[in-house]
JSON list of C-alpha atoms in Angstrom, two decimals:
[
{"chain": "A", "resi": 1, "resn": "ASN", "atom": "CA", "xyz": [107.79, 133.16, 129.41]},
{"chain": "A", "resi": 2, "resn": "GLN", "atom": "CA", "xyz": [107.10, 134.77, 125.41]},
{"chain": "A", "resi": 3, "resn": "ARG", "atom": "CA", "xyz": [104.45, 132.84, 124.68]},
{"chain": "A", "resi": 4, "resn": "GLU", "atom": "CA", "xyz": [102.96, 135.35, 124.27]},
{"chain": "A", "resi": 5, "resn": "GLN", "atom": "CA", "xyz": [104.81, 138.05, 123.00]},
{"chain": "A", "resi": 6, "resn": "LEU", "atom": "CA", "xyz": [106.04, 136.08, 119.93]},
{"chain": "A", "resi": 7, "resn": "ARG", "atom": "CA", "xyz": [102.67, 133.86, 119.70]},
{"chain": "A", "resi": 8, "resn": "ASP", "atom": "CA", "xyz": [104.80, 130.36, 120.15]},
{"chain": "A", "resi": 9, "resn": "PRO", "atom": "CA", "xyz": [102.88, 128.11, 122.27]},
{"chain": "A", "resi": 10, "resn": "THR", "atom": "CA", "xyz": [107.24, 126.67, 122.43]},
{"chain": "A", "resi": 11, "resn": "ALA", "atom": "CA", "xyz": [108.24, 129.53, 124.11]},
{"chain": "A", "resi": 12, "resn": "HIS", "atom": "CA", "xyz": [108.13, 129.11, 127.33]},
{"chain": "A", "resi": 13, "resn": "ALA", "atom": "CA", "xyz": [111.73, 129.72, 129.28]},
{"chain": "A", "resi": 14, "resn": "GLU", "atom": "CA", "xyz": [112.90, 126.96, 129.56]},
{"chain": "A", "resi": 15, "resn": "MET", "atom": "CA", "xyz": [112.71, 126.63, 126.73]},
{"chain": "A", "resi": 16, "resn": "LEU", "atom": "CA", "xyz": [114.04, 129.84, 125.25]},
{"chain": "A", "resi": 17, "resn": "ALA", "atom": "CA", "xyz": [117.14, 128.98, 127.67]},
{"chain": "A", "resi": 18, "resn": "ILE", "atom": "CA", "xyz": [118.14, 126.26, 126.15]},
{"chain": "A", "resi": 19, "resn": "THR", "atom": "CA", "xyz": [118.43, 127.64, 122.87]},
{"chain": "A", "resi": 20, "resn": "GLN", "atom": "CA", "xyz": [120.00, 130.02, 124.35]},
{"chain": "A", "resi": 21, "resn": "ALA", "atom": "CA", "xyz": [122.75, 128.42, 125.80]},
{"chain": "A", "resi": 22, "resn": "ALA", "atom": "CA", "xyz": [122.73, 126.18, 123.05]},
{"chain": "A", "resi": 23, "resn": "GLU", "atom": "CA", "xyz": [123.50, 128.80, 120.61]},
{"chain": "A", "resi": 24, "resn": "SER", "atom": "CA", "xyz": [126.37, 130.23, 123.03]},
{"chain": "A", "resi": 25, "resn": "LEU", "atom": "CA", "xyz": [128.23, 127.62, 123.49]},
{"chain": "A", "resi": 26, "resn": "GLY", "atom": "CA", "xyz": [128.07, 126.56, 120.54]},
{"chain": "A", "resi": 27, "resn": "SER", "atom": "CA", "xyz": [126.48, 122.64, 120.86]},
{"chain": "A", "resi": 28, "resn": "TRP", "atom": "CA", "xyz": [123.20, 121.57, 121.48]},
{"chain": "A", "resi": 29, "resn": "ARG", "atom": "CA", "xyz": [124.64, 119.04, 124.66]},
{"chain": "A", "resi": 30, "resn": "LEU", "atom": "CA", "xyz": [124.23, 121.42, 127.97]},
{"chain": "A", "resi": 31, "resn": "ILE", "atom": "CA", "xyz": [126.62, 118.60, 129.75]},
{"chain": "A", "resi": 32, "resn": "ASP", "atom": "CA", "xyz": [128.54, 121.36, 131.78]},
{"chain": "A", "resi": 33, "resn": "CYS", "atom": "CA", "xyz": [124.79, 123.54, 132.75]},
{"chain": "A", "resi": 34, "resn": "THR", "atom": "CA", "xyz": [121.98, 123.97, 135.22]},
{"chain": "A", "resi": 35, "resn": "LEU", "atom": "CA", "xyz": [118.75, 124.77, 134.45]},
{"chain": "A", "resi": 36, "resn": "TYR", "atom": "CA", "xyz": [117.15, 127.22, 137.07]},
{"chain": "A", "resi": 37, "resn": "CYS", "atom": "CA", "xyz": [113.07, 127.19, 137.09]},
{"chain": "A", "resi": 38, "resn": "THR", "atom": "CA", "xyz": [110.75, 129.45, 138.98]},
{"chain": "A", "resi": 39, "resn": "LEU", "atom": "CA", "xyz": [108.33, 126.73, 138.03]},
{"chain": "A", "resi": 40, "resn": "GLU", "atom": "CA", "xyz": [108.68, 122.97, 137.68]},
{"chain": "A", "resi": 41, "resn": "PRO", "atom": "CA", "xyz": [108.96, 121.40, 133.94]},
{"chain": "A", "resi": 42, "resn": "CYS", "atom": "CA", "xyz": [106.50, 121.05, 132.05]},
{"chain": "A", "resi": 43, "resn": "PRO", "atom": "CA", "xyz": [106.10, 118.40, 129.55]},
{"chain": "A", "resi": 44, "resn": "MET", "atom": "CA", "xyz": [107.80, 119.95, 126.47]},
{"chain": "A", "resi": 45, "resn": "CYS", "atom": "CA", "xyz": [110.66, 121.71, 128.34]},
{"chain": "A", "resi": 46, "resn": "ALA", "atom": "CA", "xyz": [111.01, 117.96, 130.33]},
{"chain": "A", "resi": 47, "resn": "GLY", "atom": "CA", "xyz": [111.64, 116.19, 127.00]},
{"chain": "A", "resi": 48, "resn": "ALA", "atom": "CA", "xyz": [114.09, 119.01, 126.10]},
{"chain": "A", "resi": 49, "resn": "ILE", "atom": "CA", "xyz": [115.86, 118.59, 128.81]},
{"chain": "A", "resi": 50, "resn": "VAL", "atom": "CA", "xyz": [116.56, 115.16, 127.82]},
{"chain": "A", "resi": 51, "resn": "GLN", "atom": "CA", "xyz": [117.09, 115.58, 124.49]},
{"chain": "A", "resi": 52, "resn": "ALA", "atom": "CA", "xyz": [119.60, 118.76, 125.89]},
{"chain": "A", "resi": 53, "resn": "ARG", "atom": "CA", "xyz": [121.15, 116.34, 128.05]},
{"chain": "A", "resi": 54, "resn": "LEU", "atom": "CA", "xyz": [121.06, 118.49, 130.82]},
{"chain": "A", "resi": 55, "resn": "PRO", "atom": "CA", "xyz": [122.62, 117.07, 134.20]},
{"chain": "A", "resi": 56, "resn": "THR", "atom": "CA", "xyz": [120.65, 118.57, 136.86]},
{"chain": "A", "resi": 57, "resn": "VAL", "atom": "CA", "xyz": [117.68, 121.12, 137.05]},
{"chain": "A", "resi": 58, "resn": "ILE", "atom": "CA", "xyz": [116.21, 123.16, 139.55]},
{"chain": "A", "resi": 59, "resn": "TYR", "atom": "CA", "xyz": [113.09, 124.46, 140.62]},
{"chain": "A", "resi": 60, "resn": "GLY", "atom": "CA", "xyz": [111.01, 126.22, 143.61]},
{"chain": "A", "resi": 61, "resn": "ALA", "atom": "CA", "xyz": [107.53, 125.73, 143.03]},
{"chain": "A", "resi": 62, "resn": "THR", "atom": "CA", "xyz": [106.01, 122.29, 141.73]},
{"chain": "A", "resi": 63, "resn": "ASP", "atom": "CA", "xyz": [103.26, 122.44, 139.58]},
{"chain": "A", "resi": 64, "resn": "PRO", "atom": "CA", "xyz": [100.18, 120.17, 139.69]},
{"chain": "A", "resi": 65, "resn": "LYS", "atom": "CA", "xyz": [98.98, 120.49, 136.51]},
{"chain": "A", "resi": 66, "resn": "ALA", "atom": "CA", "xyz": [101.66, 120.29, 134.52]},
{"chain": "A", "resi": 67, "resn": "GLY", "atom": "CA", "xyz": [104.21, 119.26, 136.36]},
{"chain": "A", "resi": 68, "resn": "ALA", "atom": "CA", "xyz": [106.95, 116.67, 135.16]},
{"chain": "A", "resi": 69, "resn": "CYS", "atom": "CA", "xyz": [109.85, 115.95, 137.06]},
{"chain": "A", "resi": 70, "resn": "HIS", "atom": "CA", "xyz": [108.23, 115.09, 140.24]},
{"chain": "A", "resi": 71, "resn": "THR", "atom": "CA", "xyz": [104.47, 115.98, 140.30]},
{"chain": "A", "resi": 72, "resn": "LEU", "atom": "CA", "xyz": [102.44, 114.58, 137.37]},
{"chain": "A", "resi": 73, "resn": "TYR", "atom": "CA", "xyz": [105.42, 112.73, 135.58]},
{"chain": "A", "resi": 74, "resn": "GLU", "atom": "CA", "xyz": [109.27, 111.93, 135.94]},
{"chain": "A", "resi": 75, "resn": "ILE", "atom": "CA", "xyz": [110.12, 112.48, 132.19]},
{"chain": "A", "resi": 76, "resn": "THR", "atom": "CA", "xyz": [113.49, 113.60, 133.80]},
{"chain": "A", "resi": 77, "resn": "ASP", "atom": "CA", "xyz": [114.42, 110.32, 135.62]},
{"chain": "A", "resi": 78, "resn": "ASP", "atom": "CA", "xyz": [112.85, 108.17, 132.99]},
{"chain": "A", "resi": 79, "resn": "SER", "atom": "CA", "xyz": [114.59, 104.61, 132.98]},
{"chain": "A", "resi": 80, "resn": "ARG", "atom": "CA", "xyz": [113.69, 104.41, 128.98]},
{"chain": "A", "resi": 81, "resn": "LEU", "atom": "CA", "xyz": [115.38, 107.42, 128.16]},
{"chain": "A", "resi": 82, "resn": "ASN", "atom": "CA", "xyz": [118.47, 107.90, 126.87]},
{"chain": "A", "resi": 83, "resn": "HIS", "atom": "CA", "xyz": [119.32, 110.66, 129.71]},
{"chain": "A", "resi": 84, "resn": "ARG", "atom": "CA", "xyz": [118.45, 112.02, 133.10]},
{"chain": "A", "resi": 85, "resn": "ALA", "atom": "CA", "xyz": [118.73, 115.02, 134.77]},
{"chain": "A", "resi": 86, "resn": "THR", "atom": "CA", "xyz": [119.31, 115.14, 138.95]},
{"chain": "A", "resi": 87, "resn": "VAL", "atom": "CA", "xyz": [116.18, 117.03, 139.77]},
{"chain": "A", "resi": 88, "resn": "LEU", "atom": "CA", "xyz": [115.26, 118.96, 142.92]},
{"chain": "A", "resi": 89, "resn": "GLY", "atom": "CA", "xyz": [112.43, 120.70, 143.33]},
{"chain": "A", "resi": 90, "resn": "GLY", "atom": "CA", "xyz": [111.24, 123.02, 146.18]},
{"chain": "A", "resi": 91, "resn": "VAL", "atom": "CA", "xyz": [113.63, 125.53, 145.89]},
{"chain": "A", "resi": 92, "resn": "MET", "atom": "CA", "xyz": [113.46, 128.34, 147.52]},
{"chain": "A", "resi": 93, "resn": "GLN", "atom": "CA", "xyz": [109.56, 128.07, 147.02]},
{"chain": "A", "resi": 94, "resn": "ALA", "atom": "CA", "xyz": [107.40, 130.20, 149.19]},
{"chain": "A", "resi": 95, "resn": "GLU", "atom": "CA", "xyz": [109.34, 133.08, 146.78]},
{"chain": "A", "resi": 96, "resn": "CYS", "atom": "CA", "xyz": [109.02, 131.27, 143.55]},
{"chain": "A", "resi": 97, "resn": "GLN", "atom": "CA", "xyz": [104.49, 131.18, 144.55]},
{"chain": "A", "resi": 98, "resn": "ALA", "atom": "CA", "xyz": [104.41, 134.24, 145.22]},
{"chain": "A", "resi": 99, "resn": "ILE", "atom": "CA", "xyz": [106.24, 134.50, 141.37]},
{"chain": "A", "resi": 100, "resn": "LEU", "atom": "CA", "xyz": [104.13, 133.23, 139.53]},
{"chain": "A", "resi": 101, "resn": "ARG", "atom": "CA", "xyz": [101.69, 135.18, 141.35]},
{"chain": "A", "resi": 102, "resn": "GLU", "atom": "CA", "xyz": [102.14, 138.38, 140.54]},
{"chain": "A", "resi": 103, "resn": "PHE", "atom": "CA", "xyz": [102.97, 137.21, 136.58]},
{"chain": "A", "resi": 104, "resn": "PHE", "atom": "CA", "xyz": [99.65, 135.39, 136.58]},
{"chain": "A", "resi": 105, "resn": "ALA", "atom": "CA", "xyz": [97.38, 137.95, 138.47]},
{"chain": "A", "resi": 106, "resn": "GLN", "atom": "CA", "xyz": [99.22, 140.83, 135.64]},
{"chain": "A", "resi": 107, "resn": "GLN", "atom": "CA", "xyz": [98.65, 138.26, 132.97]},
{"chain": "A", "resi": 108, "resn": "ARG", "atom": "CA", "xyz": [95.20, 138.20, 134.01]},
{"chain": "A", "resi": 109, "resn": "ALA", "atom": "CA", "xyz": [95.24, 142.08, 134.59]},
{"chain": "A", "resi": 110, "resn": "LEU", "atom": "CA", "xyz": [96.25, 142.63, 130.27]},
{"chain": "A", "resi": 111, "resn": "GLY", "atom": "CA", "xyz": [92.70, 139.69, 129.24]},
{"chain": "A", "resi": 112, "resn": "LYS", "atom": "CA", "xyz": [95.53, 137.01, 129.11]},
{"chain": "A", "resi": 113, "resn": "LYS", "atom": "CA", "xyz": [94.51, 133.37, 130.07]}
]
């Protein structure tokens, strides 16, 4: 993600990827795309997944603090919304957890939370 660099709380990797894909494809409907994430999307990102009509999301590590696809919420499978995504979690979970540990260790070393 680029929250710190951009000083933008919405600059999560999923949001940036969705924006870039929509610009590249010339459409906000990403109906033929799959989103791959290291960490389970948060509520904001899960909402963007629904809005972008992404059919498939694959993530590695669950997020016990903000997971919005399986852990805390199931926004991407909420029948009250106009779109649902198929979500597969736990893919390469150990590897993704290692990537996240390293990322957050670097952030702490830089004095960022």
